[in-house]
Structure formats: structure tokens, C-alpha cells
Coordinates of C-alpha atoms and ligand atoms in Angstrom, one line a residue:
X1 CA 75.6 135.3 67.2
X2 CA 73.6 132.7 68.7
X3 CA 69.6 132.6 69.5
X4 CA 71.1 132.0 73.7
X5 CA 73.2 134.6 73.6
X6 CA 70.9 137.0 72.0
X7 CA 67.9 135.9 74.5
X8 CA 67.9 137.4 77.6
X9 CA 68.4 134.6 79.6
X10 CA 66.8 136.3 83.4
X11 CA 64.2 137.7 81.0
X12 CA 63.1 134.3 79.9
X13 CA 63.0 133.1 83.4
X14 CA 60.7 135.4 84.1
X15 CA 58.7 135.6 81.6
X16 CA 58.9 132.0 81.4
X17 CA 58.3 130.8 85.0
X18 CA 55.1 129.2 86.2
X19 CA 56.0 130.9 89.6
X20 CA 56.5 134.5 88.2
X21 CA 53.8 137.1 88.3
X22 CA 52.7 135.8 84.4
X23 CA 52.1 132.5 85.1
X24 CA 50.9 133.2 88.8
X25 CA 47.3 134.8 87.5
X26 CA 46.8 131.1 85.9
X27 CA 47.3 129.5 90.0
X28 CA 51.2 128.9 89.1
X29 CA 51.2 129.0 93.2
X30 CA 49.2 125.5 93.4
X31 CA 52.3 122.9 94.1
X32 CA 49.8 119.8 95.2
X33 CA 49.1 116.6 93.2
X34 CA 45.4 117.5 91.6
X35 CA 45.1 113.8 90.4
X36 CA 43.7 112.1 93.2
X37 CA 41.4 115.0 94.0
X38 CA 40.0 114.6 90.4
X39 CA 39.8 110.7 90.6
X40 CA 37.8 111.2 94.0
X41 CA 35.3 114.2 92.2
X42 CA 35.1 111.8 89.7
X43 CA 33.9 108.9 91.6
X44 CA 31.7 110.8 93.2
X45 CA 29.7 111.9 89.4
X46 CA 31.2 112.9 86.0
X47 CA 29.6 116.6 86.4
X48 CA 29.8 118.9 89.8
X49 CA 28.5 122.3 90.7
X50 CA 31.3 124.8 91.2
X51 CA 34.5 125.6 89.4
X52 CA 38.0 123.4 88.8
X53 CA 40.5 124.9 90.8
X54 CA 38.3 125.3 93.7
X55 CA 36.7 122.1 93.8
X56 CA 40.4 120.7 94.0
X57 CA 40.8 122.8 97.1
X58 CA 42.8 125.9 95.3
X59 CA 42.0 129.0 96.9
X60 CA 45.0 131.3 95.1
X61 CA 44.7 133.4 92.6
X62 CA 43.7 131.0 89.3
X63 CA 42.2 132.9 86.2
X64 CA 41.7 131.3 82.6
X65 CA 39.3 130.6 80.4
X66 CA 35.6 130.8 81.3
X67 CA 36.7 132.7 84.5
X68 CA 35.9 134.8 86.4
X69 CA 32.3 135.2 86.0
X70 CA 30.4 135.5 88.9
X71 CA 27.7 136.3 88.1
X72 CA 27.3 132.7 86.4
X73 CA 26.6 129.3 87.9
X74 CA 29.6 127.0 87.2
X75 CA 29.7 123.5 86.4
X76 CA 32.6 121.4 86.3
X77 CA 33.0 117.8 84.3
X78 CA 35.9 115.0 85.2
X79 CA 34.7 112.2 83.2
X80 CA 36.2 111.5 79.2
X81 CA 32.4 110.9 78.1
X82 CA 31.0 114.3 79.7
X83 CA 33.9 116.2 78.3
X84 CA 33.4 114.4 74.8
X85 CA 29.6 115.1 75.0
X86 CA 30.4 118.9 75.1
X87 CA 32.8 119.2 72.4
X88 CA 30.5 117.2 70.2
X89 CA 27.8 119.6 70.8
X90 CA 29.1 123.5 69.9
X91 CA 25.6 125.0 69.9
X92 CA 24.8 124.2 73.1
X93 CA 28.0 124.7 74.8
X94 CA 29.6 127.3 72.7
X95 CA 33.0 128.6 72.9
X96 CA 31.7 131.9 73.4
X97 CA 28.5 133.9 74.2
X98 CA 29.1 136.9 73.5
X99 CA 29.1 138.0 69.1
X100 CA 33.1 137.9 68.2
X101 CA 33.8 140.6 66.2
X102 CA 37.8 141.2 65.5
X103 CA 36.9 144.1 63.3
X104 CA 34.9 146.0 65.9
X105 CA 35.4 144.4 69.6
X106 CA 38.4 144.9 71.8
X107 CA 41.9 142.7 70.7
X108 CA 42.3 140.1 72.2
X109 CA 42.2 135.9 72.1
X110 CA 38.5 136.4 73.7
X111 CA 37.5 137.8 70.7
X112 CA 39.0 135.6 68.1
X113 CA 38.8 132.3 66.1
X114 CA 39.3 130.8 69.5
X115 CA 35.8 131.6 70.7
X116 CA 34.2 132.1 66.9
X117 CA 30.8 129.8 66.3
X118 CA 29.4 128.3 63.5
X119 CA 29.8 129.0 60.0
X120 CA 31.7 132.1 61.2
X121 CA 34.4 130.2 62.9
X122 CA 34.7 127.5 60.2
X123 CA 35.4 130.4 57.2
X124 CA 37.9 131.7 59.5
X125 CA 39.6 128.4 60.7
X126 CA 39.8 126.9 56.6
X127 CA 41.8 130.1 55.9
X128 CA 44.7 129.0 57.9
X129 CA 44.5 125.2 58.0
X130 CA 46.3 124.6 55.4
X131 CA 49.0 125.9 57.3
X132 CA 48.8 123.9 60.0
X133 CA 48.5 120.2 58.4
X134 CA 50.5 117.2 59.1
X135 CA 51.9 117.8 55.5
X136 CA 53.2 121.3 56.7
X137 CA 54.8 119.8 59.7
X138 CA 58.4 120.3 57.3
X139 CA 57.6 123.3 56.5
X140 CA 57.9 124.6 60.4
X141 CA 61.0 122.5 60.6
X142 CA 62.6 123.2 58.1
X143 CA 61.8 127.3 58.1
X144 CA 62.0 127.8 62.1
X145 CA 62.1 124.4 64.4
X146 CA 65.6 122.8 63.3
X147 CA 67.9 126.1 63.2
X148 CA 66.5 127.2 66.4
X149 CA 67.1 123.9 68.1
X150 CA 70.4 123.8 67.0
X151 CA 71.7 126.9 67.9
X152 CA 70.1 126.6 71.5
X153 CA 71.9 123.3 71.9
X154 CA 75.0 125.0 70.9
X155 CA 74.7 127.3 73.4
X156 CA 75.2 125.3 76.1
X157 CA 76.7 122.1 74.3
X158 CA 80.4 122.3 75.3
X159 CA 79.4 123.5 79.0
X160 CA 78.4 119.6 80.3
X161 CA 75.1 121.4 81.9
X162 CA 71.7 123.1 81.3
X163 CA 68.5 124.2 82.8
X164 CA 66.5 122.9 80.0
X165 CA 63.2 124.3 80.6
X166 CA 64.7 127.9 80.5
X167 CA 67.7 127.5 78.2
X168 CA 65.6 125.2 75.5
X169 CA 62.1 124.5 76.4
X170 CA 60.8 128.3 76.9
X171 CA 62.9 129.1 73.9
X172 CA 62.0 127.1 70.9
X173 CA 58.3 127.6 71.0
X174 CA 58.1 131.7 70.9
X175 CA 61.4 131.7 68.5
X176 CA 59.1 129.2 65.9
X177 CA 56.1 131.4 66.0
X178 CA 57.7 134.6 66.5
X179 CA 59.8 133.4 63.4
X180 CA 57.0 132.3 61.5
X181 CA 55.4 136.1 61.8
X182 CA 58.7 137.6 60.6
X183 CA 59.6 139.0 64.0
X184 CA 63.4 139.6 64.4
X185 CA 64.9 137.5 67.4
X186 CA 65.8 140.4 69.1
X187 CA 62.0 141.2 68.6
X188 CA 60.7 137.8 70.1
X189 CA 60.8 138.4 74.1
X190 CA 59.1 142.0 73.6
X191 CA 56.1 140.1 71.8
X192 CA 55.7 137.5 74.7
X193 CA 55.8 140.2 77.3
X194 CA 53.9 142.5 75.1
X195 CA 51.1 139.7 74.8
X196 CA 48.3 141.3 77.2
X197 CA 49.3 144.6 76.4
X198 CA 47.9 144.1 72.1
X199 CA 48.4 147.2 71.3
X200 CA 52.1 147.2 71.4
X201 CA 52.0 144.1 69.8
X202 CA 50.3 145.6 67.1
X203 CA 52.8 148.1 66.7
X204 CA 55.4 145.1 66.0
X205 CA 53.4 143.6 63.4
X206 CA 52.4 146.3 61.1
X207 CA 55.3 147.2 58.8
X208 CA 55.2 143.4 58.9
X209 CA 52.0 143.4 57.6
X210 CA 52.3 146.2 55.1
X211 CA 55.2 144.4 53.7
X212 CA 53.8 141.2 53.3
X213 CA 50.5 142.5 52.1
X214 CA 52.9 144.0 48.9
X215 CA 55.3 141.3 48.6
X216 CA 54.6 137.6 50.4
X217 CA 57.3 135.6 51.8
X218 CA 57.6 132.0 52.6
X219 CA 56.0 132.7 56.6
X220 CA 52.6 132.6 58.0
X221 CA 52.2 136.2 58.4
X222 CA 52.5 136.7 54.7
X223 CA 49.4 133.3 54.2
X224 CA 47.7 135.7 56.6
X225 CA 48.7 138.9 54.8
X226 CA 47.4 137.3 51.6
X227 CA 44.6 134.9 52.6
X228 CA 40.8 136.0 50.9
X229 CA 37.6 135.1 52.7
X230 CA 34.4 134.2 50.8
X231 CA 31.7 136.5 52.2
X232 CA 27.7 135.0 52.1
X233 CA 27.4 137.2 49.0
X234 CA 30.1 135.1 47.0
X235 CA 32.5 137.6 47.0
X236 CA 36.4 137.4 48.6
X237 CA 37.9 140.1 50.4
X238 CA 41.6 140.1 52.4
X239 CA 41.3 140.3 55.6
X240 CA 41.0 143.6 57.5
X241 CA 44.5 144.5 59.1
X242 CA 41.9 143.9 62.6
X243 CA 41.8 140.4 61.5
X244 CA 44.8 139.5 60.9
X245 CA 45.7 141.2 64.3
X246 CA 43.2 139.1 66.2
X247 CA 44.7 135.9 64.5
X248 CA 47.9 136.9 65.5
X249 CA 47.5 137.6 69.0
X250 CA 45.6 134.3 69.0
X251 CA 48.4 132.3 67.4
X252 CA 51.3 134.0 69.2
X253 CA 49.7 133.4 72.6
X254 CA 48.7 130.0 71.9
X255 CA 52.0 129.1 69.8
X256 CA 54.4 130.3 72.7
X257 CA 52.7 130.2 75.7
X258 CA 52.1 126.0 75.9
X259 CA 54.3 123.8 73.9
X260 CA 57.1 124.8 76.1
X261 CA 55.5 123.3 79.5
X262 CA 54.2 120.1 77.4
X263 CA 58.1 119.8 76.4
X264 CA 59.4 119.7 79.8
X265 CA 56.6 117.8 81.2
X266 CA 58.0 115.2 78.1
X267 CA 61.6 115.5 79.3
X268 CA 60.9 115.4 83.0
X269 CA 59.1 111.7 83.0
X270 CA 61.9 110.5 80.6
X271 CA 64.6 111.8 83.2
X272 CA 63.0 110.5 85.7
X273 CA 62.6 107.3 84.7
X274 CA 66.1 106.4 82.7
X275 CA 64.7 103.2 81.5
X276 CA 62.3 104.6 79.3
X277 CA 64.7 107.4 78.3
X278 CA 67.5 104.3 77.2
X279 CA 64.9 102.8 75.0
X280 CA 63.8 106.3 73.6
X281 CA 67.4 107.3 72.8
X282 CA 68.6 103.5 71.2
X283 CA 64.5 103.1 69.1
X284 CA 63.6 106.8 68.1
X285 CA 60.4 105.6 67.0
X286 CA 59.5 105.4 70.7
X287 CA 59.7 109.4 71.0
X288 CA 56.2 109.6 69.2
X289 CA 54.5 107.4 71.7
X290 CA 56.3 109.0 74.6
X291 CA 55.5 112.3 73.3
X292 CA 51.5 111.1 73.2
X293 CA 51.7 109.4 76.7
X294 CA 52.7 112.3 78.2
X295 CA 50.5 114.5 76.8
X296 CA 47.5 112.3 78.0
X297 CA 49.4 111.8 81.5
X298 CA 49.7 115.6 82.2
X299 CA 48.6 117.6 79.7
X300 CA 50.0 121.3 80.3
X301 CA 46.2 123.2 79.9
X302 CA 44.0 120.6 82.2
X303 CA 40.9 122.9 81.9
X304 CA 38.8 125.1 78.6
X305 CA 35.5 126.2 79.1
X306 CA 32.0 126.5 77.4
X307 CA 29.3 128.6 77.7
X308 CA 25.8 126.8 78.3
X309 CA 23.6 128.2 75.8
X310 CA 20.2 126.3 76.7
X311 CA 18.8 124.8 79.5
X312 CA 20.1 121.1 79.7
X313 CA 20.0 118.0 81.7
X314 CA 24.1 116.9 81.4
X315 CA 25.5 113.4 82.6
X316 CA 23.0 113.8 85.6
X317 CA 23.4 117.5 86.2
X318 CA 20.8 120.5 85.5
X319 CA 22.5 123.1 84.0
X320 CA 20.3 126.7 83.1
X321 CA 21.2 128.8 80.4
X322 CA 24.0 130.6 80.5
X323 CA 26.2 128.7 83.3
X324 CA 29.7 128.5 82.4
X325 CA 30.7 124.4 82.1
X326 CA 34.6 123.8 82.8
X327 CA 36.0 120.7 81.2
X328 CA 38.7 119.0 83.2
X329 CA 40.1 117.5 80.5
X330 CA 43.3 116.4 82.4
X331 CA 40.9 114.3 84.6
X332 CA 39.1 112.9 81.5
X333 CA 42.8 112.4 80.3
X334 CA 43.0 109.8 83.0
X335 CA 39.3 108.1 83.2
X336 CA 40.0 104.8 84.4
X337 CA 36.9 104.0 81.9
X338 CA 39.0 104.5 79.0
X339 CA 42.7 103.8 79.8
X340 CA 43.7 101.0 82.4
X341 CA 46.3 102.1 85.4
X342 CA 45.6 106.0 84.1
X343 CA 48.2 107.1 86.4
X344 CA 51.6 105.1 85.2
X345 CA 52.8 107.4 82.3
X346 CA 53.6 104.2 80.0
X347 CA 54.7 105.1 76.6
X348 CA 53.9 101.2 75.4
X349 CA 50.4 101.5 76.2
X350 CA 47.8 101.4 72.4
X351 CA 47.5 105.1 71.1
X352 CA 44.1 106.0 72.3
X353 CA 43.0 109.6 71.3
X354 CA 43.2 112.3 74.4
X355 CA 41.9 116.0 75.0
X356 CA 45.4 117.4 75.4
X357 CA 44.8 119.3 72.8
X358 CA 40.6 120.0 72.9
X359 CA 38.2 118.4 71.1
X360 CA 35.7 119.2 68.3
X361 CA 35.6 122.0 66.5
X362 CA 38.0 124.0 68.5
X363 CA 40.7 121.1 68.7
X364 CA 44.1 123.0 68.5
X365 CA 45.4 124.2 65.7
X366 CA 49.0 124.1 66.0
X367 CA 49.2 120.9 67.5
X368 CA 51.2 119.4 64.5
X369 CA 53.7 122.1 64.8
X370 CA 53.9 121.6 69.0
X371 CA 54.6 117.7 68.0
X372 CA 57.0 118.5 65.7
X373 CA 58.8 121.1 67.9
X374 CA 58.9 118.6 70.9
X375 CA 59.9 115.8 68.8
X376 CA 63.0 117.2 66.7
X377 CA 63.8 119.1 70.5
X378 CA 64.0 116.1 72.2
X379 CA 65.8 114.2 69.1
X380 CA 68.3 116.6 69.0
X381 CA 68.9 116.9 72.6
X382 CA 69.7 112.8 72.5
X383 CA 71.8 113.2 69.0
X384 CA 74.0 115.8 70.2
X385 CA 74.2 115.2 74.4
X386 CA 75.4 112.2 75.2
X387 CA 74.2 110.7 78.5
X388 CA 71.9 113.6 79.0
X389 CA 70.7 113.0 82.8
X390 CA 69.1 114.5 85.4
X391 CA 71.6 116.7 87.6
X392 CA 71.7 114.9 90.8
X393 CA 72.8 118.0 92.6
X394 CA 70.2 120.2 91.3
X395 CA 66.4 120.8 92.1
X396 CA 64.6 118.4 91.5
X397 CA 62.3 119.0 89.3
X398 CA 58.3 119.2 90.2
X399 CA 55.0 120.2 88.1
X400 CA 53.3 122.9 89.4
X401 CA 50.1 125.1 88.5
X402 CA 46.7 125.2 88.4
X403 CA 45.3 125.8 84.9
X404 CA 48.7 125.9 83.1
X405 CA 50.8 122.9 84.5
X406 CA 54.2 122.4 84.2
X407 CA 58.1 121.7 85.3
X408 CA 59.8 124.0 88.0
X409 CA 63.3 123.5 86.7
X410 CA 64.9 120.5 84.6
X411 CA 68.6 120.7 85.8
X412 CA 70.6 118.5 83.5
X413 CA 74.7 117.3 82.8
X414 CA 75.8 115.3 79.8
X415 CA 78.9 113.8 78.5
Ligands
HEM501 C1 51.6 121.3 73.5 C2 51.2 122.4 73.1 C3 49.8 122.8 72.9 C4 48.7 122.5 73.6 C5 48.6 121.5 74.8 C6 47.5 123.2 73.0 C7 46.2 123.0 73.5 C8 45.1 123.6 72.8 C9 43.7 123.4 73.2 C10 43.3 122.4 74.4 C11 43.0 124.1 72.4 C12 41.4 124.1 72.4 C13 40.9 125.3 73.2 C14 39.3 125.2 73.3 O1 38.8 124.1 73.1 O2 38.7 126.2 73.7 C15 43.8 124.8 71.5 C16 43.4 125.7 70.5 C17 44.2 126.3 69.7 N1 45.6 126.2 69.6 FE1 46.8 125.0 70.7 N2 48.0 124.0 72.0 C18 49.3 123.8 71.9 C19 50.1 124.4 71.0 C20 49.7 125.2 70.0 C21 50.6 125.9 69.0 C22 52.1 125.6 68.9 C23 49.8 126.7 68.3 C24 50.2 127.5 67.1 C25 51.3 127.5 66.4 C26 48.5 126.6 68.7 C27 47.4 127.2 68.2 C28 46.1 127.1 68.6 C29 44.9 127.8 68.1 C30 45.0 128.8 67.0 C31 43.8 127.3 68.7 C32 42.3 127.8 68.5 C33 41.7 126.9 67.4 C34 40.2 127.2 67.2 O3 39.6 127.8 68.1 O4 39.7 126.8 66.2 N3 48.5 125.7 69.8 N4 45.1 124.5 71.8

């Protein structure tokens, strides 16, 4: 059977919708252009008082990291070297300020390697590296990436048509990490629906885990399963079955809930400029760049967060201790200090590194695998549909979204 047919297709739509109730917490209801709000804030100084979404005039519903909190002062930077200045720094603006403790504190991605400090988040983060290198990038390919891509395409190859970012983008990204945790494809949509409810994700991973922990396969959960921390006394212990549970909610929810909106943000400027997609489909090697441009053009998460742990004077700003600061890194994406004409997406401009995908410490982990999954998606896609353009007659497609950004629809025909 193929992955399309097995996928709920109305499920994925809504679970995979900017517009649906998940993404609508995140301000999937914001439809405006933020760019030329940010450019303005920007102008004005690299670092304002108040908080992203309603500095750019946003007064929906728009939750995410570093928010609510208000009982905190909230600081907001738009420049590159403000946003670089705080993920240089970790002590000061920390990912986190309350202890993380996956063994004792509640499940959940606040209270996991994604908001660890310290020595604490570097034993955790070296445990699963080696995963994630740019030597592993075959291993996800191989394993996951390239059978899933196929059998999508196949889904919808002989039919001349396809929604791509329902029917492909949505799809590869939760099939790969899902598959990488040994979750059946029947099992995948439950975990992405399942993914603020842990508990019942929990209940899906552990006779995963048990097996694993007696007989490793050739997946992450079993590295997981498997993997022995050093503890300050020299000795290694497995992780706790709470640990492993608190990486996995991390890396499912990072893993599908993001490299399927940077995907059709890829796809939609190529469509929409056929140009660039001719010389993309006739030199491959363009894809890389294309890939790169895009994700500093619009990259899907425009805002993380820090917690100010001192009193400090910040690009011009005095910010007390314990003020929450917001980096705008789509804004810094676009600094007209650092990257002439910011707002053409121009896949021939010199690779220049961005904050798509954070900076420091925190910088993302999978974002080897995301490349690779957008760049043997989009490969395929051009090996196997010819003349793949936009549908003329069909929506056309806009980004939407506050703090996750991303393509409505991307109505295609080929052939
Ligand atoms: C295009 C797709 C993706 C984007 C734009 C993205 C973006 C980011 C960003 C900006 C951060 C830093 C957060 C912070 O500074 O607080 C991050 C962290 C992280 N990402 Fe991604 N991500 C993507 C795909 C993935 C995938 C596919 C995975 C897993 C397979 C993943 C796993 C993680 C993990 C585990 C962290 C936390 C790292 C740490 O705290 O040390 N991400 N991601």
C-alpha cells in the first residue's frame, strides 16, 4: 500500500494547516507582509520594548516560545548583530530560567535539551550529535527520506495534479521522524496530533523503548535507547525512560512540525518565479543555494526567545533581570547591513551564514536532515514530474502566520 493512501489525507490538512486550530495558537490568522514593518522597527533601533507579533501590529491569538509571560518586561531585537550578540552569550540570555529536569518536571519541549544550560545541555546535546552530522545525512536518506518521497510522488504521479504542501510537504517530514523512532505509518498522524497531549505519546513509544533497550535497531530511538551519559562522578548511566521521553517529544515536534513549511516556502518562490526553477531543474547544483536563499528570505520560525538573566545595557536598550528578549531572526535574516537588496530571494547571491536555523549553542539540531529532506523532495519532484508548474486555475498560493510562517496551498499540474 502506499504512504498517500495510508495517510489520512483531510487529517493531514488539518493537522497540517497553518489556518487550522494547531497552527492558529502560533497567529496562523496573521495574512500581512511583516517585512516592511520589521525593516521600519529596524530603522528605527536594533532592540525595542514590547513583543514581536505586536510590535508588527498583530493582535490575534500568537503563542510560542518565550510567551506569554506577563508578568515580564519584553524586549524585542530586528537587527543580525543584536540577535548574534545573544546567541553568543548563553549565560546571560539563557534558553531557559527555570532548572530543566526531564526526570522530575512536567513532559514537555519546555523542559528539555531545547531549554537545557551549560554543561547540562552540552552532555545531553553530544549524546545525540552524532546522529545528526553532515556524515549521517545518508543515513536519513537512505533509512526514511528516499522511500517516503517516492511513494508520495507515486501517489499522485499518474494524476497530472497535486496539492503539494498537503500531499508531499506535510508528509515527508513526520513520516522521517516518526520512522526514525520506529513508529508504524499508520502510527505517525496519532503522534503529530498526540504532540501536546505527551502522555499519549508516551504510551506509543514505550514498547518501542523496551524493545530497543533489549535489542537495538538501525533507528534513532534505539541510539537513544542505548546512549550512556557520563555523570560528574565519572560514571555512565542509560538514560532514564523520562529522558529519552523528553528527547523524543523534543525531536518529534521539532522534526515534523517545521521542515514542512520551509519546503513549501522552497517550492513556492521557485514556482513563482519559473526562471529560477528552469535553471534549478537543468543545474541541480543550484538546489543547494536555492534551498539556503530561501531559508534566509523567509525562514518558517522568524522568532526564539531568551531569558535575560542579569541586568544589561543591549544594542542601546536597558534590559532588568528577568525580561524575556525575542529575537526576530527573520528580520535579522534580511539586515540590509549584511546582505544587499535583502528582499529579492536570489539564489546566485555568496552563501552568507543565516539564523534560520538559531544560533549558538542551541543552533538546530536536525537541520542536516531538514536539508536533506528538502533537497532529495524537491530533486525528486523535478526527476519524476515533468514540467511541474504552478496550477494556474488554483489558489494561489500565499505565506501566512505569525511565529510559524508558511504556504497556504501549492496547487500544482505536470506533464
Ligand atoms: C527547516 C526546518 C527546521 C528549522 C527552520 C528549524 C529551526 C530550529 C531553530 C531556529 C532552533 C533553535 C531554537 C532556539 O534557539 O531556541 C532549532 C532547534 C532544534 N531543532 Fe530544528 N529546525 C528545523 C528542522 C528540524 C528537524 C528536522 C529536527 C529533527 C530531526 C530538528 C531538531 C531540533 C532540535 C532537537 C533542536 C534543539 C537543539 C538544542 O536545543 O540544542 N529541527 N531548530
Amino acid at each position: 500500500m502506499s504512504t498517500t493512501s495510508i495517510l489520512d489525507r483531510d487529517r493531514v490538512r488539518e493537522l497540517f494547516d497553518l489556518r487550522g486550530s494547531y497552527g492558529a495558537a502560533h497567529g496562523g490568522g496573521y495574512e500581512g507582509d511583516p517585512y516592511p514593518v520589521w525593516h521600519r522597527l529596524r530603522e528605527q533601533g536594533p532592540v525595542h520594548a514590547g513583543v514581536v507579533h505586536e510590535l508588527t501590529g498583530y493582535e490575534g491569538p500568537a503563542l510560542f516560545q518565550g510567551l506569554p509571560h506577563p508578568d515580564r518586561p519584553h524586549f524585542s531585537a530586528f537587527s543580525y548583530a543584536a540577535c548574534d550578540t545573544a546567541y553568543r552569550n548563553g549565560e546571560v540570555f539563557a534558553s531557559s530560567i527555570e532548572p530543566v529536569d526531564p526526570n522530575n518536571g512536567e513532559l514537555s519541549v519546555s523542559n528539555s535539551l531545547l531549554t537545557m544550560g551549560g554543561l547540562q545541555h552540552r552532555r545531553s546535546r553530544a549524546l545525540v550529535q552524532p546522529s545528526f552530522i553532515p556524515g549521517k545525512a545518508q543515513w536519513w536518506i537512505r533509512n526514511w527520506i528516499e522511500e517516503t518521497v517516492d511513494q508520495l510522488i507515486d501517489g499522485f504521479a499518474d494524476a497530472g495534479r497535486a496539492e503539494l504542501n498537503v500531499d508531499f510537504c506535510a508528509a515527508i517530514p513526520v513520516l522521517t521522524i516518526t520512522g526514525s523512532f520506529g513508529v508504524s505509518v499508520e502510527q505517525a498522524l496519532e503522534i503529530r496530533a498526540a504532540l501536546s497531549r505527551p502522555d499519549d505519546i508516551v504510551e506509543i513509544l514505550r514498547p518501542i523503548v523496551a524493545a530497543r533497550r533489549e535489542k537495538p535497531e538501525d533507528d534513532l530511538i534505539s541510539v537513544l535507547a542505548q546512549a550512556e551519559l557520563k555523570g560528574e562522578d565519572g560514571k555512565t548511566t542509560r538514560l532514564t525512560d523520562a529522558e529519552i521521553y523528553s528527547f523524543s517529544v523534543l525531536l518529534l515536534t521539532a522534526g515534523s512540525g517545521t521542515t514542512w513549511k520551509q519546503m513549501g516556502i522552497v517550492l513556492t518562490a521557485l514556482l513563482q518565479r519559473p526562471e529560477v526553477l528552469d535553471a534549478v531543474r537543468e543545474d541541480r547544483e543550484l538546489l543547494r543555494p536555492a534551498i539556503e536563499e530561501a531559508l534566509r528570505w523567509m525562514p518558517t520560525d522568524p522568532m526564539f526567545s531568551r531569558y535575560v538573566t542579569q541586568d544589561v545595557d543591549f544594542h542601546g536598550v536597558h534590559m532588568p533581570a528577568g525580561s524575556v528578549l525575542h529575537l526576530c531572526v527573520a528580520a535579522a535574516n534580511r539586515d540590509p547591513d549584511r546582505w544587499r537588496d535583502p528582499d529579492e530571494f536570489d539564489i546566485t547571491r555568496p552563501l552568507t551564514p543565516t539564523f534560520a536555523f538559531g544560533g549558538g549553542v542551541h543552533v538546530c539540531l536536525g537541520m542536516h536532515v531538514a536539508r536533506a529532506e528538502m533537497r532529495v523532495g524537491i530533486n525528486r519532484l523535478l526527476d519524476r514530474l515533468p514540467n511541474l508548474r504552478l496550477d494556474p486555475e488554483g489558489e494561489t498560493p500565499r505565506f501566512i502566520g505569525m511565529y510559524e510562517r508558511g504556504a497556504t496551498e501549492i496547487p500544482v499540474l505536470f506533464g
